[in-house]
Structures are given as structure tokens and as C-alpha cells.
Amino acid sequence: MLCSPVFQPSLGIPFAFNMLVHSLWPENRPIFIQMENERLRQMEELRRRVEFIDQVHQLLLKEVMNTDSATELSDSKSPSYKLEKDGNCFCLMLDTKDFLPEELTVKQVGRKLLVSGKHEKKDEARNGSYSYKYQEFRQELELPEDVQPDAVTCSFSNGQLQIEVPSLALPAVTERTVPISTSPAMKTQQERSAEEQE
């Protein structure tokens, strides 16, 4: 470090050059360089660990996607259904072969039917590993206007959920002649012409 002329020793002849002065404190620069190098080394180690975890994650994802349980999970869809309507009833048949009757629920809210099912199955293999299968579906249907919403019935057989609603009994159509009445304020054409002639 160079010393300014202010701090120079007062000798009879002023010195025309600056003197080198040493600090009593240790120099800090090597410590900061060491800290920066350590931080860079830790950042590089962290980057390598993140890359390793990413590789492990990719391998696990490939393994899971190749197992049968993954295909079972991806195959879970809403069950197919068939609507039939004949003169006496409205019938809905759902293919629920993967569900037990106690896993199915049918709720009615006004003219809407809410059909849902939930199935869980855990299979354990001999080697200690296991697969887990979970299926769930929900379907909402609007009942037609010409059925009796209070008479909904459900039955389950051979993997089919059948919902039946009887049609409304229409009253017998009878023919009648409807009389036409005229009000006193309305005058016919003959009455008007008779008044004009008078």
C-alpha cells in the first residue's frame, strides 16, 4: 500500500516519493478466493446430484409404465351403456363387470340420475411386491319427461347394472265437440248490416 504525503514522517527534507506501508491486518483476498472456490465446488456437486436423481426418476417412470398395473390404471374408463325405450318403460343398461354391487351407487335428484362406482384392489406377489388397481366412474343422466321419476328400479346381474323407469300412462283420448261462444260486444256481419239499414 502506498502512503500519501500527509502520513510521511516529518524529516527536514520533504520526501518526493510515496512510501510503501504494510497493514497490520492479514490480507483478506486469499480467504474470499477459497470461499468462492468452495461455493463453486458445492454447486457442481449439487448439479451432479440433481442429474443423478433425474436419471433415477426416468428409470423408475419407464419401469412403472411397463408394468401391468400401469396399463390397468390407464385402461380405467367409464363403463359403456345402452339406452332403450319401448312403449312401457325407459331402460338404461351399464356394463359394470369390474365392479361389485356394493361398489355401485345410484342416486336420484329430481329428474337426474347420478350413477357412480368405486373399485379398489391390491394384489400381492410372492416376491413381496404388489400391484394396486383403482377404478372410479361417475355418470349423470337426465330422465325423459314422459316417465314416472318416483318409480325408478335398479337391478344387477352378470356384470350389468340395469335401471328401469316406467313410462307415464297417457289418458285415453276421447273426441268431443267444443262449443264456440260469442260475447255480446262482438256483432256479426248480419247484425251490423241490419243496424245500417234502419
mmCIF file of C-alpha atoms in Angstrom:
data_model
loop_
_atom_site.group_PDB
_atom_site.id
_atom_site.type_symbol
_atom_site.label_atom_id
_atom_site.label_comp_id
_atom_site.label_asym_id
_atom_site.label_seq_id
_atom_site.Cartn_x
_atom_site.Cartn_y
_atom_site.Cartn_z
ATOM 1 C CA MET A 1 0.000 0.000 0.000
ATOM 2 C CA LEU A 2 1.330 3.429 -0.829
ATOM 3 C CA CYS A 3 1.436 6.112 1.818
ATOM 4 C CA SER A 4 0.200 9.594 0.991
ATOM 5 C CA PRO A 5 2.395 12.631 1.727
ATOM 6 C CA VAL A 6 0.200 13.522 4.687
ATOM 7 C CA PHE A 7 1.342 10.481 6.656
ATOM 8 C CA GLN A 8 5.025 10.738 5.758
ATOM 9 C CA PRO A 9 7.468 11.214 8.597
ATOM 10 C CA SER A 10 8.403 14.760 9.120
ATOM 11 C CA LEU A 11 12.055 14.944 8.286
ATOM 12 C CA GLY A 12 13.812 18.097 7.443
ATOM 13 C CA ILE A 13 13.623 17.451 3.727
ATOM 14 C CA PRO A 14 10.219 16.539 2.377
ATOM 15 C CA PHE A 15 10.280 13.230 0.584
ATOM 16 C CA ALA A 16 9.156 13.491 -3.003
ATOM 17 C CA PHE A 17 8.057 9.856 -3.286
ATOM 18 C CA ASN A 18 5.454 7.723 -1.649
ATOM 19 C CA MET A 19 6.492 5.034 0.789
ATOM 20 C CA LEU A 20 5.133 1.524 0.880
ATOM 21 C CA VAL A 21 3.210 0.914 4.109
ATOM 22 C CA HIS A 22 2.265 -2.544 5.360
ATOM 23 C CA SER A 23 -1.049 -3.218 7.053
ATOM 24 C CA LEU A 24 -1.169 -4.854 10.463
ATOM 25 C CA TRP A 25 -4.230 -6.911 9.404
ATOM 26 C CA PRO A 26 -3.871 -10.137 7.416
ATOM 27 C CA GLU A 27 -4.726 -9.944 3.769
ATOM 28 C CA ASN A 28 -8.384 -10.994 3.098
ATOM 29 C CA ARG A 29 -8.228 -11.811 -0.578
ATOM 30 C CA PRO A 30 -6.991 -15.434 -0.285
ATOM 31 C CA ILE A 31 -9.829 -16.240 2.166
ATOM 32 C CA PHE A 32 -12.506 -14.926 -0.248
ATOM 33 C CA ILE A 33 -10.952 -16.867 -3.116
ATOM 34 C CA GLN A 34 -11.087 -20.048 -1.022
ATOM 35 C CA MET A 35 -14.732 -19.390 -0.105
ATOM 36 C CA GLU A 36 -15.662 -18.762 -3.753
ATOM 37 C CA ASN A 37 -13.885 -21.956 -4.870
ATOM 38 C CA GLU A 38 -15.711 -23.948 -2.155
ATOM 39 C CA ARG A 39 -19.073 -22.497 -3.235
ATOM 40 C CA LEU A 40 -18.387 -23.399 -6.887
ATOM 41 C CA ARG A 41 -17.384 -26.937 -5.866
ATOM 42 C CA GLN A 42 -20.635 -27.335 -3.847
ATOM 43 C CA MET A 43 -22.729 -26.009 -6.749
ATOM 44 C CA GLU A 44 -21.115 -28.507 -9.128
ATOM 45 C CA GLU A 45 -21.755 -31.337 -6.644
ATOM 46 C CA LEU A 46 -25.388 -30.257 -6.313
ATOM 47 C CA ARG A 47 -25.807 -30.180 -10.105
ATOM 48 C CA ARG A 48 -24.411 -33.732 -10.390
ATOM 49 C CA ARG A 49 -26.798 -34.968 -7.674
ATOM 50 C CA VAL A 50 -29.814 -33.380 -9.383
ATOM 51 C CA GLU A 51 -28.817 -35.040 -12.676
ATOM 52 C CA PHE A 52 -28.488 -38.393 -10.893
ATOM 53 C CA ILE A 53 -31.936 -38.030 -9.268
ATOM 54 C CA ASP A 54 -33.401 -37.118 -12.652
ATOM 55 C CA GLN A 55 -31.897 -40.264 -14.221
ATOM 56 C CA VAL A 56 -33.278 -42.440 -11.405
ATOM 57 C CA HIS A 57 -36.689 -40.805 -11.817
ATOM 58 C CA GLN A 58 -36.673 -41.522 -15.569
ATOM 59 C CA LEU A 59 -35.743 -45.179 -14.961
ATOM 60 C CA LEU A 60 -38.493 -45.591 -12.367
ATOM 61 C CA LEU A 61 -41.023 -43.973 -14.675
ATOM 62 C CA LYS A 62 -40.104 -46.353 -17.518
ATOM 63 C CA GLU A 63 -40.356 -49.341 -15.177
ATOM 64 C CA VAL A 64 -43.760 -48.286 -13.867
ATOM 65 C CA MET A 65 -45.108 -47.653 -17.364
ATOM 66 C CA ASN A 66 -44.017 -51.146 -18.472
ATOM 67 C CA THR A 67 -45.792 -52.997 -15.652
ATOM 68 C CA ASP A 68 -49.255 -54.446 -15.949
ATOM 69 C CA SER A 69 -50.595 -52.369 -13.094
ATOM 70 C CA ALA A 70 -49.825 -49.182 -15.007
ATOM 71 C CA THR A 71 -51.803 -50.414 -18.006
ATOM 72 C CA GLU A 72 -54.692 -51.354 -15.739
ATOM 73 C CA LEU A 73 -54.742 -47.847 -14.329
ATOM 74 C CA SER A 74 -54.660 -46.265 -17.767
ATOM 75 C CA ASP A 75 -57.438 -48.552 -19.057
ATOM 76 C CA SER A 76 -59.976 -47.459 -16.452
ATOM 77 C CA LYS A 77 -62.790 -45.725 -18.317
ATOM 78 C CA SER A 78 -66.419 -45.007 -17.726
ATOM 79 C CA PRO A 79 -68.485 -48.104 -18.364
ATOM 80 C CA SER A 80 -70.332 -48.316 -21.645
ATOM 81 C CA TYR A 81 -74.087 -48.006 -21.539
ATOM 82 C CA LYS A 82 -77.115 -48.659 -23.697
ATOM 83 C CA LEU A 83 -80.410 -46.770 -23.622
ATOM 84 C CA GLU A 84 -83.625 -48.475 -24.640
ATOM 85 C CA LYS A 85 -87.115 -47.057 -24.695
ATOM 86 C CA ASP A 86 -90.162 -49.054 -25.545
ATOM 87 C CA GLY A 87 -93.796 -48.160 -25.009
ATOM 88 C CA ASN A 88 -93.909 -49.188 -21.351
ATOM 89 C CA CYS A 89 -90.522 -48.252 -19.899
ATOM 90 C CA PHE A 90 -87.239 -46.401 -20.224
ATOM 91 C CA CYS A 91 -84.256 -48.731 -19.650
ATOM 92 C CA LEU A 92 -80.570 -47.939 -19.101
ATOM 93 C CA MET A 93 -78.007 -50.765 -19.026
ATOM 94 C CA LEU A 94 -74.438 -50.092 -17.838
ATOM 95 C CA ASP A 95 -71.553 -52.529 -18.334
ATOM 96 C CA THR A 96 -70.132 -52.690 -14.791
ATOM 97 C CA LYS A 97 -68.379 -56.071 -14.940
ATOM 98 C CA ASP A 98 -65.346 -54.748 -12.996
ATOM 99 C CA PHE A 99 -67.500 -53.643 -10.044
ATOM 100 C CA LEU A 100 -69.336 -55.475 -7.284
ATOM 101 C CA PRO A 101 -72.928 -54.441 -6.496
ATOM 102 C CA GLU A 102 -71.859 -52.917 -3.168
ATOM 103 C CA GLU A 103 -69.327 -50.720 -5.007
ATOM 104 C CA LEU A 104 -72.067 -49.080 -7.097
ATOM 105 C CA THR A 105 -74.349 -46.217 -6.102
ATOM 106 C CA VAL A 106 -77.427 -44.819 -7.864
ATOM 107 C CA LYS A 107 -78.841 -41.541 -6.562
ATOM 108 C CA GLN A 108 -81.837 -39.652 -7.844
ATOM 109 C CA VAL A 109 -82.160 -35.878 -7.574
ATOM 110 C CA GLY A 110 -85.416 -34.751 -9.184
ATOM 111 C CA ARG A 111 -85.257 -35.946 -12.780
ATOM 112 C CA LYS A 112 -81.487 -36.612 -12.666
ATOM 113 C CA LEU A 113 -79.848 -39.960 -12.004
ATOM 114 C CA LEU A 114 -76.303 -39.962 -10.606
ATOM 115 C CA VAL A 115 -74.600 -43.335 -11.108
ATOM 116 C CA SER A 116 -71.161 -43.885 -9.575
ATOM 117 C CA GLY A 117 -68.829 -46.750 -8.788
ATOM 118 C CA LYS A 118 -65.541 -47.157 -6.938
ATOM 119 C CA HIS A 119 -63.334 -50.267 -7.028
ATOM 120 C CA GLU A 120 -60.017 -50.836 -5.222
ATOM 121 C CA LYS A 121 -57.921 -53.973 -5.465
ATOM 122 C CA LYS A 122 -54.481 -54.793 -4.069
ATOM 123 C CA ASP A 123 -52.643 -57.907 -5.298
ATOM 124 C CA GLU A 124 -49.516 -59.110 -3.548
ATOM 125 C CA ALA A 125 -46.956 -61.227 -5.390
ATOM 126 C CA ARG A 126 -44.785 -63.956 -3.865
ATOM 127 C CA ASN A 127 -41.641 -61.824 -4.047
ATOM 128 C CA GLY A 128 -43.164 -59.146 -1.771
ATOM 129 C CA SER A 129 -44.118 -56.677 -4.457
ATOM 130 C CA TYR A 130 -47.728 -55.723 -5.031
ATOM 131 C CA SER A 131 -49.942 -54.016 -7.560
ATOM 132 C CA TYR A 132 -52.766 -51.655 -6.782
ATOM 133 C CA LYS A 133 -55.779 -51.139 -9.052
ATOM 134 C CA TYR A 134 -58.201 -48.264 -8.535
ATOM 135 C CA GLN A 135 -61.227 -47.547 -10.724
ATOM 136 C CA GLU A 136 -63.871 -44.894 -10.294
ATOM 137 C CA PHE A 137 -66.582 -43.529 -12.557
ATOM 138 C CA ARG A 138 -69.465 -41.089 -12.382
ATOM 139 C CA GLN A 139 -72.272 -40.639 -14.882
ATOM 140 C CA GLU A 140 -75.177 -38.216 -14.772
ATOM 141 C CA LEU A 141 -78.329 -38.827 -16.777
ATOM 142 C CA GLU A 142 -81.485 -36.786 -17.243
ATOM 143 C CA LEU A 143 -84.747 -38.747 -17.176
ATOM 144 C CA PRO A 144 -87.154 -38.039 -20.028
ATOM 145 C CA GLU A 145 -90.326 -36.053 -19.320
ATOM 146 C CA ASP A 146 -92.691 -38.931 -20.163
ATOM 147 C CA VAL A 147 -91.560 -41.295 -17.335
ATOM 148 C CA GLN A 148 -92.505 -41.679 -13.685
ATOM 149 C CA PRO A 149 -89.442 -40.453 -11.751
ATOM 150 C CA ASP A 150 -90.759 -41.886 -8.467
ATOM 151 C CA ALA A 151 -90.803 -45.449 -9.809
ATOM 152 C CA VAL A 152 -87.080 -45.947 -10.618
ATOM 153 C CA THR A 153 -85.800 -49.501 -10.051
ATOM 154 C CA CYS A 154 -82.257 -50.914 -10.271
ATOM 155 C CA SER A 155 -81.009 -54.463 -10.664
ATOM 156 C CA PHE A 156 -77.569 -56.056 -11.071
ATOM 157 C CA SER A 157 -76.862 -59.314 -12.863
ATOM 158 C CA ASN A 158 -73.986 -60.747 -14.904
ATOM 159 C CA GLY A 159 -71.923 -57.545 -14.579
ATOM 160 C CA GLN A 160 -74.763 -55.376 -15.902
ATOM 161 C CA LEU A 161 -76.460 -52.630 -13.908
ATOM 162 C CA GLN A 162 -79.989 -52.143 -15.231
ATOM 163 C CA ILE A 163 -82.030 -49.058 -14.346
ATOM 164 C CA GLU A 164 -85.693 -49.061 -15.336
ATOM 165 C CA VAL A 165 -88.257 -46.278 -15.183
ATOM 166 C CA PRO A 166 -91.860 -46.947 -16.271
ATOM 167 C CA SER A 167 -93.457 -44.580 -18.747
ATOM 168 C CA LEU A 168 -96.353 -42.377 -17.735
ATOM 169 C CA ALA A 169 -99.747 -43.801 -18.532
ATOM 170 C CA LEU A 170 -101.309 -41.419 -21.002
ATOM 171 C CA PRO A 171 -105.027 -40.777 -20.529
ATOM 172 C CA ALA A 172 -107.342 -42.272 -23.128
ATOM 173 C CA VAL A 173 -108.091 -39.818 -25.901
ATOM 174 C CA THR A 174 -111.800 -39.101 -26.327
ATOM 175 C CA GLU A 175 -113.339 -36.995 -29.011
ATOM 176 C CA ARG A 176 -115.732 -34.162 -28.223
ATOM 177 C CA THR A 177 -117.070 -31.108 -29.924
ATOM 178 C CA VAL A 178 -116.076 -27.850 -28.301
ATOM 179 C CA PRO A 179 -118.862 -25.204 -28.424
ATOM 180 C CA ILE A 180 -117.983 -21.750 -29.677
ATOM 181 C CA SER A 181 -119.437 -18.892 -27.699
ATOM 182 C CA THR A 182 -119.665 -15.250 -28.737
ATOM 183 C CA SER A 183 -119.564 -12.334 -26.420
ATOM 184 C CA PRO A 184 -122.263 -9.643 -26.562
ATOM 185 C CA ALA A 185 -119.754 -6.962 -27.541
ATOM 186 C CA MET A 186 -118.977 -8.729 -30.764
ATOM 187 C CA LYS A 187 -121.539 -8.295 -33.506
ATOM 188 C CA THR A 188 -121.849 -10.493 -36.500
ATOM 189 C CA GLN A 189 -121.824 -9.134 -40.040
ATOM 190 C CA GLN A 190 -125.615 -9.664 -40.376
ATOM 191 C CA GLU A 191 -126.317 -7.668 -37.199
ATOM 192 C CA ARG A 192 -124.172 -4.765 -38.461
ATOM 193 C CA SER A 193 -125.876 -4.649 -41.853
ATOM 194 C CA ALA A 194 -129.321 -4.723 -40.172
ATOM 195 C CA GLU A 195 -128.365 -1.721 -37.996
ATOM 196 C CA GLU A 196 -127.145 0.220 -41.043
ATOM 197 C CA GLN A 197 -130.434 -0.307 -42.894
ATOM 198 C CA GLU A 198 -132.502 1.132 -40.059
#
